Short mmCIF file of C-alpha atoms and ligand atoms in Angstrom, two decimals:
data_model
loop_
_atom_site.label_atom_id
_atom_site.label_comp_id
_atom_site.label_asym_id
_atom_site.label_seq_id
_atom_site.Cartn_x
_atom_site.Cartn_y
_atom_site.Cartn_z
CA MET S 41 -8.93 30.98 -6.96
CA ALA S 42 -10.74 33.68 -8.74
CA LEU S 43 -10.23 33.77 -12.78
CA PRO S 44 -9.19 36.64 -13.78
CA PRO S 45 -11.86 39.30 -15.54
CA GLU S 46 -9.56 40.26 -18.59
CA PHE S 47 -9.66 36.49 -19.42
CA VAL S 48 -13.23 35.94 -18.75
CA LYS S 49 -13.90 38.54 -21.18
CA SER S 50 -11.65 37.21 -23.82
CA LEU S 51 -13.74 34.24 -24.08
CA VAL S 52 -16.84 36.54 -25.49
CA THR S 53 -15.00 35.92 -28.95
CA ILE S 54 -14.73 32.12 -28.49
CA LEU S 55 -17.99 30.97 -26.84
CA PRO S 56 -21.78 32.01 -26.58
CA GLY S 57 -22.97 33.83 -23.01
CA ASN S 58 -24.08 30.50 -21.65
CA GLU S 59 -21.46 28.68 -22.44
CA ILE S 60 -19.07 31.30 -21.02
CA THR S 61 -20.60 30.31 -17.69
CA ALA S 62 -20.09 27.11 -17.78
CA LEU S 63 -16.83 27.16 -18.67
CA THR S 64 -15.77 29.27 -15.92
CA ASP S 65 -17.91 27.07 -13.52
CA ALA S 66 -16.34 24.48 -14.56
CA ILE S 67 -12.55 25.68 -14.36
CA GLU S 68 -13.43 27.20 -10.44
CA ASN S 69 -15.65 24.43 -8.94
CA THR S 70 -15.02 21.35 -10.71
CA ARG S 71 -12.06 18.81 -10.16
CA PRO S 72 -9.92 17.91 -12.69
CA VAL S 73 -10.55 14.69 -13.92
CA THR S 74 -7.31 11.93 -13.56
CA SER S 75 -6.48 9.83 -16.57
CA VAL S 76 -3.39 7.62 -17.21
CA ARG S 77 -2.18 5.91 -20.71
CA PHE S 78 -0.97 2.69 -20.45
CA ASN S 79 2.58 0.95 -21.78
CA PRO S 80 1.21 -1.67 -24.24
CA TYR S 81 4.75 -2.85 -24.63
CA LYS S 82 4.95 -3.85 -20.90
CA ILE S 83 1.46 -4.75 -20.23
CA HIS S 84 -0.19 -6.92 -22.49
CA GLU S 85 -3.68 -7.42 -20.65
CA ARG S 86 -5.67 -4.16 -21.06
CA PRO S 87 -6.67 -2.70 -17.61
CA THR S 88 -10.20 -2.23 -16.92
CA GLY S 89 -11.74 1.18 -16.77
CA ARG S 90 -13.42 3.66 -18.79
CA GLN S 91 -10.86 4.29 -21.77
CA VAL S 92 -10.28 7.55 -22.95
CA PRO S 93 -12.71 7.78 -26.57
CA TRP S 94 -10.01 9.15 -28.61
CA ASN S 95 -7.08 7.17 -27.15
CA ARG S 96 -6.51 3.39 -27.61
CA TYR S 97 -4.21 3.15 -24.28
CA GLY S 98 -5.89 6.10 -22.30
CA PHE S 99 -8.38 5.41 -18.68
CA LEU S 100 -9.70 7.66 -17.08
CA LEU S 101 -9.76 7.00 -13.19
CA ASP S 102 -12.78 7.94 -10.46
CA GLU S 103 -9.96 9.10 -8.28
CA ARG S 104 -6.13 10.35 -8.04
CA PRO S 105 -4.50 7.53 -6.19
CA SER S 106 -1.19 8.22 -4.98
CA PHE S 107 1.02 7.47 -8.16
CA THR S 108 4.51 7.90 -6.10
CA LEU S 109 3.33 5.34 -3.97
CA ASP S 110 2.67 2.99 -7.09
CA PRO S 111 5.78 1.20 -8.21
CA ALA S 112 4.03 0.31 -11.47
CA TYR S 113 4.45 3.89 -12.38
CA HIS S 114 7.87 3.76 -11.61
CA ALA S 115 8.35 1.13 -14.07
CA GLY S 116 6.61 2.98 -16.88
CA VAL S 117 4.26 0.90 -17.14
CA TYR S 118 1.83 4.46 -17.35
CA TYR S 119 2.38 7.18 -17.93
CA VAL S 120 -0.48 10.26 -16.28
CA GLN S 121 -1.26 12.39 -18.68
CA GLU S 122 -4.27 14.67 -19.23
CA ALA S 123 -6.73 13.29 -21.50
CA SER S 124 -7.70 16.02 -24.05
CA SER S 125 -3.64 15.97 -25.05
CA MET S 126 -3.85 11.97 -25.60
CA PHE S 127 -6.04 13.14 -28.64
CA VAL S 128 -2.91 13.74 -30.59
CA GLU S 129 -2.71 9.85 -31.21
CA HIS S 130 -5.82 9.94 -33.00
CA ILE S 131 -3.95 13.02 -35.05
CA TYR S 132 -1.33 10.36 -35.45
CA ARG S 133 -3.16 7.51 -36.62
CA SER S 134 -5.40 9.47 -39.28
CA ALA S 135 -2.94 11.48 -40.33
CA VAL S 136 0.18 9.10 -40.72
CA GLY S 137 -1.57 5.34 -39.87
CA GLU S 138 0.66 2.79 -39.56
CA LYS S 139 3.56 3.45 -41.65
CA GLU S 140 6.75 1.89 -40.55
CA GLY S 141 9.89 3.60 -40.28
CA ILE S 142 8.73 7.10 -39.19
CA ARG S 143 10.66 9.84 -38.09
CA LEU S 144 9.27 12.31 -35.79
CA LEU S 145 10.40 15.65 -34.06
CA ASP S 146 8.73 15.91 -31.46
CA LEU S 147 10.07 19.99 -30.56
CA CYS S 148 8.97 21.09 -27.13
CA ALA S 149 8.99 17.88 -25.26
CA ALA S 150 9.19 18.24 -21.56
CA PRO S 151 7.90 16.81 -19.57
CA GLY S 152 7.18 14.08 -21.89
CA GLY S 153 3.72 12.97 -21.98
CA LYS S 154 3.34 13.37 -26.02
CA SER S 155 7.05 12.07 -26.69
CA THR S 156 6.20 8.93 -24.89
CA LEU S 157 3.12 8.66 -26.62
CA TYR S 158 4.63 9.39 -30.11
CA SER S 159 7.42 6.49 -28.80
CA THR S 160 4.43 3.76 -28.69
CA VAL S 161 2.22 4.93 -31.64
CA VAL S 162 5.95 5.26 -34.37
CA GLY S 163 6.52 1.80 -32.88
CA LEU S 164 9.71 0.21 -32.48
CA GLY S 165 10.95 0.70 -35.91
CA GLY S 166 10.24 4.38 -36.02
CA LEU S 167 12.30 7.26 -33.79
CA VAL S 168 11.60 9.59 -31.76
CA VAL S 169 13.57 13.25 -31.63
CA ALA S 170 12.24 14.39 -28.15
CA ASN S 171 13.85 17.97 -28.03
CA GLU S 172 13.21 20.42 -25.44
CA VAL S 173 14.99 23.56 -24.70
CA ILE S 174 15.24 24.38 -21.28
CA ARG S 175 18.52 22.18 -19.86
CA PRO S 176 16.69 20.91 -16.29
CA ARG S 177 13.74 20.19 -18.08
CA ALA S 178 15.57 18.23 -20.84
CA MET S 179 16.88 15.94 -18.18
CA THR S 180 13.20 15.21 -16.17
CA LEU S 181 12.33 14.68 -20.18
CA ALA S 182 15.26 11.98 -20.13
CA ASP S 183 13.89 10.30 -16.72
CA ASN S 184 10.69 10.16 -18.75
CA ILE S 185 11.71 8.30 -21.74
CA GLN S 186 13.75 5.91 -19.36
CA ARG S 187 11.19 4.98 -17.49
CA TRP S 188 8.80 4.18 -20.52
CA GLY S 189 11.65 2.40 -21.94
CA LEU S 190 11.07 1.68 -25.43
CA GLY S 191 14.45 2.43 -27.11
CA ASN S 192 13.35 4.37 -29.87
CA VAL S 193 14.01 7.76 -28.83
CA VAL S 194 16.78 10.62 -29.26
CA VAL S 195 16.35 13.44 -26.10
CA THR S 196 17.88 16.23 -27.55
CA ASN S 197 18.40 19.80 -25.64
CA ASN S 198 18.30 22.19 -28.29
CA ASP S 199 16.63 25.87 -29.53
CA PRO S 200 14.51 25.32 -32.25
CA SER S 201 16.36 26.98 -34.91
CA HIS S 202 19.06 24.36 -34.35
CA PHE S 203 17.63 21.70 -36.37
CA ALA S 204 18.20 24.29 -39.43
CA GLY S 205 20.74 21.19 -40.96
CA PHE S 206 17.80 19.00 -41.11
CA ARG S 207 16.15 20.33 -44.02
CA ASN S 208 13.16 18.30 -45.66
CA TRP S 209 14.69 15.51 -42.81
CA PHE S 210 11.39 14.49 -40.67
CA ASP S 211 7.97 12.76 -41.45
CA VAL S 212 6.26 14.12 -38.33
CA VAL S 213 7.03 17.69 -36.70
CA ALA S 214 5.27 18.16 -33.20
CA VAL S 215 4.67 21.61 -31.81
CA ASP S 216 3.20 21.38 -28.38
CA ALA S 217 3.69 24.99 -28.20
CA PRO S 218 4.95 26.91 -24.74
CA CYS S 219 1.68 29.21 -24.35
CA SER S 220 -0.41 31.46 -22.02
CA GLY S 221 -1.48 27.95 -20.53
CA GLU S 222 -5.50 29.28 -19.93
CA GLY S 223 -6.51 25.39 -20.31
CA MET S 224 -4.72 24.24 -17.21
CA PHE S 225 -6.30 26.98 -14.73
CA ARG S 226 -8.08 24.05 -13.24
CA LYS S 227 -5.87 21.61 -12.99
CA ASP S 228 -2.76 24.12 -11.87
CA PRO S 229 -4.04 27.16 -9.72
CA LYS S 230 -0.32 28.85 -10.79
CA ALA S 231 -1.18 29.15 -14.21
CA ILE S 232 -3.53 31.62 -12.96
CA GLU S 233 -1.06 33.87 -11.05
CA GLU S 234 1.38 33.60 -14.23
CA TRP S 235 -1.52 34.91 -16.79
CA GLY S 236 -1.85 38.45 -17.92
CA PRO S 237 -3.58 40.13 -20.67
CA GLU S 238 -0.52 40.49 -22.60
CA SER S 239 0.48 36.90 -22.21
CA ALA S 240 -1.54 35.65 -24.98
CA ALA S 241 0.25 37.97 -27.74
CA MET S 242 3.69 37.22 -26.51
CA CYS S 243 3.28 33.54 -26.83
CA ALA S 244 1.59 33.92 -30.19
CA ALA S 245 4.68 35.50 -31.66
CA ARG S 246 7.06 33.35 -29.99
CA GLN S 247 4.99 30.27 -31.23
CA ARG S 248 5.48 31.89 -35.09
CA LEU S 249 9.18 32.09 -34.23
CA ILE S 250 8.99 28.38 -33.45
CA LEU S 251 7.04 27.40 -36.21
CA SER S 252 9.25 29.15 -39.06
CA ASP S 253 12.41 27.91 -37.21
CA ILE S 254 11.15 24.33 -37.37
CA TRP S 255 9.12 24.16 -40.66
CA ASP S 256 12.11 23.37 -43.11
CA THR S 257 12.69 20.50 -41.36
CA LEU S 258 9.44 18.92 -42.36
CA LYS S 259 9.45 16.85 -45.48
CA PRO S 260 7.31 17.92 -48.42
CA GLY S 261 4.27 15.88 -47.68
CA GLY S 262 5.14 15.50 -44.07
CA ILE S 263 2.71 16.13 -41.03
CA LEU S 264 2.62 19.22 -38.55
CA ILE S 265 0.97 18.74 -35.39
CA TYR S 266 0.26 22.07 -33.75
CA SER S 267 -0.88 21.84 -30.13
CA THR S 268 -1.25 24.52 -26.81
CA CYS S 269 -3.26 24.13 -23.86
CA THR S 270 -4.52 27.72 -24.23
CA TYR S 271 -8.30 28.73 -25.74
CA ASN S 272 -6.46 31.73 -27.08
CA THR S 273 -7.07 32.42 -30.36
CA GLN S 274 -4.33 34.51 -31.10
CA GLU S 275 -2.13 31.36 -30.21
CA ASN S 276 -4.24 28.93 -32.00
CA GLU S 277 -6.44 29.55 -34.88
CA ASP S 278 -4.91 32.66 -35.54
CA ASN S 279 -1.09 31.07 -35.98
CA ILE S 280 -2.69 28.27 -38.08
CA SER S 281 -3.78 31.06 -40.21
CA TRP S 282 -0.46 32.66 -40.52
CA LEU S 283 1.54 29.60 -41.03
CA CYS S 284 -1.00 28.65 -44.42
CA ARG S 285 -0.41 32.26 -45.16
CA GLN S 286 3.25 31.86 -44.88
CA TYR S 287 3.56 28.47 -46.45
CA GLU S 288 2.35 25.70 -48.73
CA CYS S 289 -0.12 24.12 -46.05
CA GLU S 290 -2.44 21.27 -47.12
CA SER S 291 -5.89 19.95 -45.33
CA ILE S 292 -6.00 16.37 -43.80
CA ASP S 293 -9.34 14.78 -43.42
CA MET S 294 -10.12 13.29 -40.35
CA GLU S 295 -13.35 11.63 -38.37
CA VAL S 296 -13.83 13.16 -35.31
CA PRO S 297 -17.30 11.40 -33.93
CA SER S 298 -19.61 13.98 -32.47
CA GLU S 299 -20.39 12.01 -29.23
CA TRP S 300 -16.54 13.00 -28.37
CA VAL S 301 -17.77 16.50 -27.92
CA ILE S 302 -14.71 17.94 -29.44
CA VAL S 303 -15.13 21.27 -30.73
CA THR S 304 -14.15 21.23 -34.58
CA GLY S 305 -13.60 24.17 -36.91
CA THR S 306 -11.72 25.21 -39.81
CA VAL S 307 -9.00 28.01 -40.57
CA ALA S 308 -9.38 29.26 -44.10
CA ASN S 309 -6.84 28.16 -46.44
CA GLY S 310 -7.44 29.16 -50.29
CA SER S 311 -8.14 26.91 -52.86
CA SER S 312 -5.85 24.02 -51.00
CA GLY S 313 -8.83 23.37 -48.70
CA ASP S 314 -9.56 24.70 -44.71
CA ILE S 315 -7.26 23.42 -42.29
CA LYS S 316 -9.26 21.60 -39.38
CA THR S 317 -9.09 22.40 -35.92
CA PHE S 318 -10.03 20.88 -32.65
CA ARG S 319 -10.85 22.86 -29.31
CA PHE S 320 -11.16 20.72 -25.97
CA TYR S 321 -13.45 22.47 -23.10
CA PRO S 322 -13.47 20.65 -19.64
CA HIS S 323 -17.59 21.57 -19.33
CA MET S 324 -18.03 19.38 -22.31
CA LEU S 325 -15.77 16.74 -21.96
CA GLU S 326 -13.47 14.58 -19.13
CA GLY S 327 -10.18 16.80 -20.02
CA GLU S 328 -8.69 19.83 -19.99
CA GLY S 329 -8.33 23.06 -22.30
CA PHE S 330 -6.63 21.89 -25.16
CA PHE S 331 -6.50 23.10 -28.96
CA ALA S 332 -4.70 21.13 -32.19
CA ALA S 333 -4.64 21.14 -35.70
CA VAL S 334 -2.97 19.42 -37.83
CA VAL S 335 -1.39 20.17 -41.40
CA ARG S 336 0.10 18.45 -44.27
CA LYS S 337 3.32 20.69 -46.21
CA GLY S 338 2.70 20.96 -49.66
CA GLY S 339 4.48 19.00 -52.26
CA ASN S 340 5.53 15.58 -52.27
CA SER S 341 9.30 14.58 -52.19
CA GLU S 342 11.80 12.14 -50.96
CA ARG S 343 13.49 13.03 -47.55
CA SER S 344 16.70 14.61 -47.95
CA LEU S 345 19.79 13.66 -46.72
CA ALA S 346 21.02 14.19 -43.40
CA PRO S 347 23.26 16.96 -42.67
CA LYS S 348 26.77 15.56 -41.96
CA PRO S 349 27.85 14.93 -38.69
CA ARG S 350 29.85 17.40 -36.48
CA ARG S 351 31.60 14.98 -34.43
CA THR S 352 31.86 11.00 -33.78
CA ILE S 353 30.45 9.69 -30.61
CA PHE S 354 29.72 6.15 -31.25
CA THR S 355 32.49 3.35 -31.28
CA ASN S 356 31.88 -0.29 -31.71
CA ILE S 357 31.69 -2.06 -28.65
CA PRO S 358 34.93 -4.67 -27.82
CA LYS S 359 34.33 -7.86 -29.95
CA ASN S 360 34.41 -10.01 -26.92
CA ALA S 361 31.34 -8.06 -25.59
CA GLY S 362 28.92 -8.87 -27.93
CA LYS S 363 27.41 -11.96 -26.29
CA GLU S 364 27.52 -10.57 -23.15
CA VAL S 365 25.22 -7.38 -23.86
CA ALA S 366 23.01 -9.26 -26.62
CA ARG S 367 21.99 -11.97 -23.64
CA LEU S 368 20.72 -9.23 -21.90
CA VAL S 369 17.86 -8.43 -24.45
CA LYS S 370 15.02 -10.99 -25.86
CA GLN S 371 15.65 -9.91 -29.26
CA PRO S 372 19.15 -8.86 -29.89
CA GLU S 373 18.67 -9.92 -33.66
CA TYR S 374 17.04 -6.27 -33.99
CA MET S 375 19.68 -4.54 -32.04
CA ARG S 376 22.90 -2.90 -32.69
CA PHE S 377 25.49 -1.96 -29.44
CA ALA S 378 27.73 0.63 -29.29
CA GLU S 379 29.53 2.30 -26.66
CA VAL S 380 29.20 6.33 -26.45
CA ALA S 381 31.69 7.99 -23.61
CA GLY S 382 32.19 4.46 -22.01
CA ASN S 383 28.54 3.10 -22.06
CA VAL S 384 27.04 0.70 -24.20
CA TYR S 385 23.56 1.38 -25.75
CA ALA S 386 21.46 -0.68 -27.20
CA TYR S 387 19.62 0.65 -30.71
CA TYR S 388 17.03 -0.71 -32.90
CA GLU S 389 19.07 -2.17 -36.31
CA THR S 390 17.14 -0.33 -38.73
CA THR S 391 16.91 3.12 -37.12
CA PHE S 392 20.70 3.46 -35.68
CA PRO S 393 22.01 5.22 -38.70
CA ASP S 394 19.26 7.85 -38.34
CA VAL S 395 20.03 7.75 -34.68
CA LYS S 396 23.75 8.64 -35.05
CA THR S 397 23.08 11.51 -37.36
CA VAL S 398 21.08 13.54 -35.06
CA ALA S 399 23.45 12.41 -32.11
CA GLU S 400 26.59 13.19 -33.45
CA SER S 401 24.89 16.51 -34.63
CA MET S 402 22.81 17.73 -31.89
CA SER S 403 23.55 18.44 -28.01
CA THR S 404 22.22 15.28 -27.21
CA VAL S 405 21.09 14.07 -23.35
CA THR S 406 20.78 10.14 -24.15
CA SER S 407 19.88 7.63 -26.85
CA GLY S 408 18.25 4.41 -27.32
CA ILE S 409 18.88 2.12 -24.13
CA MET S 410 21.99 2.82 -22.05
CA MET S 411 22.80 -0.63 -20.93
CA GLY S 412 25.68 -0.11 -18.81
CA GLN S 413 29.62 -0.19 -18.40
CA LEU S 414 31.76 -2.95 -19.23
CA PHE S 415 34.52 -3.93 -17.20
CA SER S 416 36.94 -7.05 -18.00
CA GLY S 417 34.31 -8.33 -20.74
CA LYS S 418 31.07 -7.82 -18.18
CA LEU S 419 28.91 -5.62 -17.91
CA LYS S 420 27.86 -3.46 -15.12
CA PRO S 421 24.67 -2.80 -15.89
CA ALA S 422 22.92 0.95 -15.69
CA HIS S 423 19.30 1.75 -14.70
CA PRO S 424 17.96 2.03 -17.80
CA LEU S 425 18.58 -1.07 -18.79
CA ALA S 426 15.93 -2.17 -15.91
CA LEU S 427 13.31 -0.12 -17.69
CA PHE S 428 14.00 -1.24 -21.02
CA HIS S 429 10.40 -3.59 -22.19
CA ASP S 430 12.62 -5.94 -24.19
CA ILE S 431 15.02 -6.86 -21.31
CA ASN S 432 15.72 -10.50 -20.95
CA THR S 433 14.53 -10.87 -17.71
CA GLU S 434 15.65 -14.62 -17.46
CA ALA S 435 19.76 -13.79 -17.96
CA ILE S 436 20.10 -12.14 -14.49
CA PRO S 437 18.94 -13.21 -11.07
CA GLN S 438 15.40 -11.47 -9.65
CA ALA S 439 14.47 -10.55 -6.62
CA SER S 440 10.49 -9.85 -6.39
CA LEU S 441 9.75 -7.65 -3.63
CA THR S 442 6.51 -7.18 -1.87
CA LEU S 443 4.79 -3.74 -2.07
CA ASP S 444 6.43 -2.53 1.31
CA CYS S 445 10.14 -3.82 0.40
CA ALA S 446 9.56 -2.07 -3.10
CA LEU S 447 8.68 1.03 -1.92
CA ASP S 448 11.61 0.81 0.36
CA TYR S 449 13.97 -0.05 -2.28
CA LEU S 450 12.29 3.00 -4.35
CA ARG S 451 13.37 5.37 -1.24
CA LYS S 452 16.91 3.81 -1.69
CA GLN S 453 16.41 2.59 2.06
CA ASN S 454 18.14 -0.88 3.37
CA ILE S 455 16.35 -4.20 1.97
CA ASP S 456 16.18 -7.56 3.60
CA ALA S 457 19.20 -9.68 2.45
CA SER S 458 16.95 -12.70 1.64
CA TYR S 459 15.17 -11.34 -1.42
CA PHE S 460 18.03 -11.44 -3.40
CA SER S 461 20.82 -13.85 -4.68
CA ASP S 462 24.28 -13.05 -4.55
CA GLY S 463 25.91 -10.76 -6.90
CA MET S 464 23.57 -8.62 -9.50
CA ASN S 465 19.88 -8.75 -8.90
CA LEU S 466 17.35 -7.70 -11.42
CA VAL S 467 14.76 -5.89 -8.49
CA LEU S 468 10.64 -6.52 -9.51
CA PHE S 469 7.52 -5.59 -8.48
CA GLY S 470 5.41 -8.25 -9.63
CA ASN S 471 6.08 -8.56 -13.44
CA PHE S 472 8.08 -5.12 -13.50
CA PRO S 473 11.21 -4.38 -13.19
CA LEU S 474 12.38 -1.39 -11.15
CA GLY S 475 16.11 -0.85 -10.89
CA TRP S 476 19.08 -3.12 -9.74
CA ALA S 477 20.62 -4.07 -6.67
CA LYS S 478 24.06 -6.07 -5.80
CA ARG S 479 23.75 -8.56 -2.81
CA ILE S 480 27.28 -8.91 -1.45
CA GLY S 481 26.98 -11.23 1.81
CA ASN S 482 24.23 -10.73 4.17
CA ARG S 483 24.37 -6.76 2.28
CA VAL S 484 22.33 -5.32 0.32
CA ASN S 485 23.58 -2.66 -2.25
CA ASN S 486 20.93 -0.85 -3.40
CA LEU S 487 21.69 0.69 -6.48
CA TYR S 488 18.33 2.69 -7.23
CA PRO S 489 19.34 6.63 -8.40
CA LYS S 490 19.33 8.73 -5.58
CA GLU S 491 17.81 11.32 -8.39
CA LEU S 492 14.84 9.38 -8.88
CA ARG S 493 14.30 8.16 -4.70
CA ILE S 494 10.98 8.82 -3.46
CA MET S 495 11.20 10.74 -0.37
CA ASN S 496 9.68 9.99 2.57
CA LEU S 497 6.01 9.60 2.35
N1 LIG L 748 5.11 18.27 -24.61
C1 LIG L 748 4.85 17.96 -23.32
C2 LIG L 748 4.29 17.28 -22.98
O1 LIG L 748 3.29 16.70 -23.49
O2 LIG L 748 4.58 16.73 -21.87
C3 LIG L 748 4.70 19.68 -22.82
C4 LIG L 748 5.56 20.92 -23.59
S1 LIG L 748 5.01 22.43 -23.01
C5 LIG L 748 3.56 22.27 -23.29
C6 LIG L 748 5.89 23.42 -23.88
C7 LIG L 748 7.53 23.03 -23.76
O3 LIG L 748 8.11 24.29 -24.39
C8 LIG L 748 7.94 23.13 -22.36
O4 LIG L 748 8.79 22.21 -21.96
C9 LIG L 748 8.80 24.96 -22.47
O5 LIG L 748 10.21 24.57 -21.79
C10 LIG L 748 9.44 24.54 -24.00
N2 LIG L 748 9.38 25.86 -24.62
C11 LIG L 748 9.62 26.89 -23.78
N3 LIG L 748 10.20 28.15 -24.57
C12 LIG L 748 10.37 27.25 -25.58
C13 LIG L 748 10.95 27.72 -27.20
N4 LIG L 748 11.22 29.26 -27.36
N5 LIG L 748 11.12 27.08 -28.20
C14 LIG L 748 11.18 25.85 -28.02
N6 LIG L 748 10.65 25.30 -26.44
C15 LIG L 748 9.97 25.94 -25.88
#
């Protein structure tokens, strides 16, 4: 598909002539590089392959396999993510480091590429609030978070302004803003169809509104990671410059080796140091168009107290159920179990108060790990428990399927009963749990969620 002439014209302000030709040629005539980011909580051996230079867990693939037909994909062993956007890991590590107990708000989170990345880098002692304003997209986000299976995420479905009560509460706020999508032109021709010369101005105004809605939730000294997948300066540098004029922003120093060929720049920020910006161009590196900037909020103070919850949704689980649920996770000593609307959920003890604060104040889709429902003291397991990285597989009969059978399972078809023990089974492909199935006599009830099943391929 030909590029809109107005788009090509707009590149004059950001690239020299020969570079414009190289960029448009790359968009029109080359294929996007496929990349995946693996889940270090699910595989402990590093895969071999070409690493994404700025991401510990990112790998570039030589071709695009059918991910749908790979059970490991459905087990949350890796996430298919465009390589440039994996750079936010480098930003996070440079700006935050290995600090424990980080509260991170990922404000524009669906489908969840960056949320799964942040859930990995904050570690199990941290908490990610992954928010998406559009309801169906928030549901997809929840599916992807559950597949990733770390248990340190609350998925919410709110307008940015709804977070106003969380004043100075987050250590990190990530705004991966809805944008004019120019950086996606090569990967997604629909982005070209949807683009118009006026779209950048509209997006820029919306991005400023989002930033102003959310700024107060960041604690002084906290980190804002702003990113878009567009080249447009109005949505990128101009918005960062606007942010610096509105609020007290400080720069953060960051090493970016020149061999990564990321175009680094600065946005003037008066006396407190210029703000660094990062641009990614597909004619220079193996990734799509992307922009990122990072600022530290001026001042320094402790995080503020949480807003008062609007309702109570968590109750304690019945006393006699404690052992039953604890045996299903490998390290129950770090966990807190609670009931929400008839389902038992698992949370990390240290961040449970924060989860509670968010889930009881915001419109919440899911949080922690949904373990299942208790019937007469026995747990009927829920799908997300199978995908939890710390499930105690030894506590449950296992059915390890061949590739063909695993795909039949994921299609929610009938499977040969000989693989299964009587009763509830954890279904695996290799070492990777996929879901649940129950054998009753010679019949197997395939419990893979209907809405996640793979269509006939
Ligand atoms: N961070 C995601 C990832 O890595 O998978 C991609 C996010 S996408 C670039 C931007 C998201 O912002 C979309 O899911 C979109 O629905 C959401 N969005 C749209 N309008 C919004 C608004 N006014 N406020 C907040 N988010 C909005």
